XYZ file of C-alpha atoms in Angstrom:
268
model
C -33.720 -40.448 32.610
C -34.476 -37.918 35.369
C -30.897 -38.193 36.639
C -29.734 -36.958 33.242
C -32.545 -34.498 32.426
C -32.724 -32.415 35.619
C -28.963 -31.702 35.943
C -28.973 -30.754 32.250
C -31.969 -28.441 32.745
C -30.355 -26.862 35.814
C -27.123 -26.261 33.902
C -29.037 -24.712 31.006
C -30.944 -22.370 33.351
C -27.693 -21.348 35.034
C -26.109 -20.642 31.660
C -29.077 -18.543 30.519
C -29.149 -16.586 33.780
C -25.400 -15.948 33.592
C -25.722 -14.737 30.003
C -28.487 -12.340 30.999
C -26.377 -10.955 33.827
C -23.435 -10.456 31.485
C -25.504 -8.618 28.857
C -26.583 -5.011 29.384
C -29.348 -3.129 27.588
C -27.872 -0.205 25.644
C -28.755 2.288 22.944
C -26.699 1.956 19.750
C -26.095 4.786 17.276
C -24.704 3.784 13.882
C -23.058 6.535 11.816
C -21.138 6.867 8.572
C -18.217 9.218 8.051
C -16.932 10.309 4.647
C -13.607 12.075 4.194
C -12.770 14.484 1.363
C -11.876 11.516 -0.868
C -15.296 9.941 -0.132
C -13.712 7.108 1.840
C -16.413 5.656 4.088
C -16.087 4.513 7.702
C -18.888 3.070 9.850
C -18.856 3.650 13.604
C -21.084 2.388 16.398
C -21.655 4.249 19.653
C -23.167 2.312 22.568
C -24.780 4.322 25.350
C -25.929 3.905 28.908
C -26.946 6.929 30.973
C -23.403 7.451 32.282
C -21.091 5.646 29.850
C -20.234 5.602 26.159
C -18.359 3.037 24.096
C -17.347 3.645 20.483
C -16.008 1.225 17.893
C -15.216 1.816 14.224
C -14.909 -0.522 11.259
C -12.009 1.657 10.130
C -9.894 0.564 13.108
C -11.215 -2.608 14.683
C -8.321 -2.826 17.141
C -9.337 0.401 18.900
C -12.148 1.086 21.374
C -13.021 4.415 22.989
C -14.608 4.180 26.433
C -15.964 7.266 28.214
C -17.186 7.598 31.803
C -19.402 10.704 31.978
C -19.504 10.842 35.786
C -15.695 10.955 36.046
C -15.176 12.737 32.693
C -12.545 10.146 31.813
C -11.923 8.795 28.320
C -9.950 5.614 27.691
C -8.397 4.954 24.283
C -7.944 1.177 24.236
C -5.584 -0.545 21.789
C -6.486 -4.247 21.705
C -3.619 -5.122 19.359
C -0.939 -3.691 21.662
C -2.966 -4.534 24.797
C -2.544 -1.047 26.211
C -4.694 1.994 26.920
C -4.345 5.748 27.262
C -6.328 7.724 29.820
C -7.517 11.141 28.681
C -9.125 13.200 31.417
C -9.191 16.952 32.025
C -5.690 16.867 33.520
C -4.293 15.035 30.468
C -6.039 17.404 28.055
C -4.723 20.432 29.943
C -1.220 18.913 29.866
C -1.552 18.436 26.100
C -2.666 22.055 25.813
C 0.433 23.203 27.722
C 2.760 21.053 25.577
C 1.291 22.420 22.348
C 1.507 26.006 23.597
C 5.168 25.533 24.464
C 5.904 24.017 21.038
C 4.082 26.936 19.370
C 6.117 29.472 21.378
C 9.350 27.805 20.274
C 8.183 27.920 16.662
C 7.369 31.639 16.991
C 10.883 32.291 18.322
C 12.355 30.370 15.388
C 10.287 32.437 12.935
C 11.483 35.698 14.480
C 15.094 34.682 13.840
C 14.511 33.961 10.137
C 15.318 36.428 7.344
C 12.271 38.598 6.613
C 11.473 37.076 3.203
C 11.650 33.530 4.554
C 9.627 34.480 7.646
C 6.841 36.043 5.549
C 6.697 32.948 3.349
C 6.381 30.709 6.429
C 3.722 32.984 7.943
C 1.683 32.818 4.728
C 1.922 29.021 4.711
C 0.843 28.823 8.341
C -2.062 31.179 7.727
C -3.319 28.925 4.925
C -3.151 25.937 7.294
C -4.478 27.457 10.533
C -7.021 29.845 9.023
C -8.654 32.632 10.988
C -8.845 32.501 14.770
C -12.071 34.494 14.590
C -14.754 32.552 16.521
C -17.200 30.474 14.517
C -20.717 31.872 14.798
C -23.886 29.985 13.896
C -27.099 31.008 12.176
C -30.243 28.912 12.028
C -31.790 28.299 8.625
C -35.579 28.449 8.528
C -36.890 25.363 6.731
C -36.767 21.881 8.246
C -34.420 19.520 6.425
C -34.925 15.731 6.221
C -31.928 13.573 7.181
C -32.649 9.857 6.840
C -36.029 9.423 8.583
C -35.697 12.485 10.847
C -36.725 16.104 10.447
C -33.873 18.404 11.383
C -32.978 22.066 11.704
C -29.921 23.282 9.815
C -27.327 25.575 11.410
C -24.534 27.203 9.405
C -21.261 28.094 11.135
C -18.878 30.704 9.696
C -15.561 32.175 10.774
C -15.603 35.633 9.242
C -16.838 35.016 5.707
C -15.538 31.435 5.563
C -17.988 28.528 5.807
C -16.640 26.097 8.440
C -19.539 23.910 9.530
C -23.042 22.837 8.573
C -24.885 20.859 11.221
C -28.377 19.367 11.160
C -29.999 18.957 14.591
C -32.948 16.652 15.291
C -34.907 17.079 18.520
C -35.005 14.233 21.042
C -38.725 13.913 20.364
C -38.012 13.534 16.656
C -35.386 10.882 17.429
C -37.987 9.012 19.480
C -35.739 8.632 22.523
C -35.565 10.144 25.995
C -33.040 12.946 26.459
C -31.424 11.206 29.453
C -30.313 8.312 27.252
C -27.865 10.659 25.517
C -26.340 12.280 28.623
C -22.995 10.501 28.213
C -22.767 11.502 24.543
C -23.597 15.160 25.248
C -21.093 15.129 28.136
C -18.334 13.924 25.788
C -19.307 16.508 23.145
C -19.110 19.256 25.777
C -15.782 18.101 27.231
C -14.028 17.878 23.860
C -15.593 21.074 22.546
C -14.592 23.106 25.610
C -11.041 21.753 25.623
C -10.461 22.242 21.884
C -11.826 25.770 21.900
C -9.743 26.701 24.952
C -6.700 25.225 23.229
C -7.322 27.284 20.084
C -7.802 30.520 22.040
C -4.697 30.023 24.178
C -2.243 29.248 21.393
C 0.212 32.120 20.853
C 0.223 34.463 17.862
C -0.609 33.018 14.478
C -0.962 29.483 15.844
C -4.293 30.397 17.482
C -7.258 28.739 15.802
C -11.032 28.400 16.040
C -13.000 25.146 16.114
C -16.642 24.386 15.280
C -19.219 23.606 17.941
C -20.378 20.003 18.036
C -23.706 21.284 19.361
C -24.249 24.985 18.555
C -25.240 27.139 21.513
C -28.031 25.826 23.718
C -29.721 23.783 21.001
C -31.743 20.826 22.319
C -31.195 17.670 20.299
C -28.443 15.769 18.517
C -26.548 16.335 15.260
C -27.825 13.803 12.717
C -25.537 15.207 10.025
C -22.419 17.383 10.177
C -20.303 18.740 7.348
C -16.948 20.174 8.422
C -15.091 22.525 6.085
C -11.366 23.245 6.001
C -9.970 26.744 6.496
C -10.329 27.386 2.767
C -14.063 26.645 2.938
C -13.846 23.257 1.192
C -15.776 20.217 2.536
C -13.478 17.977 4.549
C -15.529 15.508 6.618
C -19.204 14.539 6.454
C -20.750 12.542 9.284
C -24.293 11.149 9.058
C -26.278 9.257 11.669
C -27.832 6.192 10.029
C -29.818 4.525 12.825
C -30.647 4.480 16.530
C -31.724 1.174 18.039
C -31.873 -0.763 21.289
C -29.519 -3.704 21.699
C -27.425 -5.491 24.335
C -23.710 -5.396 25.049
C -21.560 -7.674 27.191
C -20.929 -6.112 30.605
C -17.160 -6.687 30.428
C -16.951 -4.364 27.399
C -17.440 -1.416 29.782
C -14.033 -1.754 31.408
C -10.399 -1.822 30.348
C -9.240 -5.460 30.160
C -7.362 -6.146 33.431
C -4.034 -7.187 31.876
C -3.727 -4.163 29.574
C -0.957 -1.692 30.434
C -1.463 2.057 30.696
C 0.426 4.143 28.153
C 1.444 7.633 29.201
C -0.380 10.316 27.247
C 1.699 12.834 25.274
C 0.689 15.535 22.809
C 2.742 13.841 20.077
C 0.845 10.576 20.570
C 4.128 8.610 20.742
């Protein structure tokens, strides 16, 4: 009996120890996004102090992996078994490609008959909106979002409403600030790059983008409503829950046999 029992017990202990080593404690944020047609999509963001992994029910074949220390984002396509690396160099290259395309479009517009050019300019203005920076004002009363108290900030470009964001303090969220460093790093990277892109676009193609975190506000957005250039609600994102869980360690890396896809502004 012992000859059977002890090897079985040893194997079970080894299996349990291996499972523990392969699982990592993480913080999980579950959010819901609604588009202008009220179509819902649930996403989950997993966080360590220096990494972020995001998955969405809307596209189960895709994973976003972000390394905050390197400021590198990997867009992983599990169906095609390939990935795209987006770092500062790739984002700057995209910026340059878009600027060049915008310059070519401006040249084309200049060669059009005046009536046709004015019609195109009016259409572009209705799409791009004002390039006037979006400025934020804090509203006084605290606003409940789910189980959290939050402070509301309203962002406008000129007289157009572009963003409403509700910020909950880290204390209100019940978590240490350091647990969100990777998320704040990604917010900052994307925000800086998008705003630089909007400012640097030539002529009427210049645009302004909302802040993900307005100014030097301490905390996280628990609800954001983004408005189009006409001031109509376009996307609403709401944080539903924050909880501790575990995630397999191999989820934090690109699968070894996946091929890298070159990043282009067109996405092709």
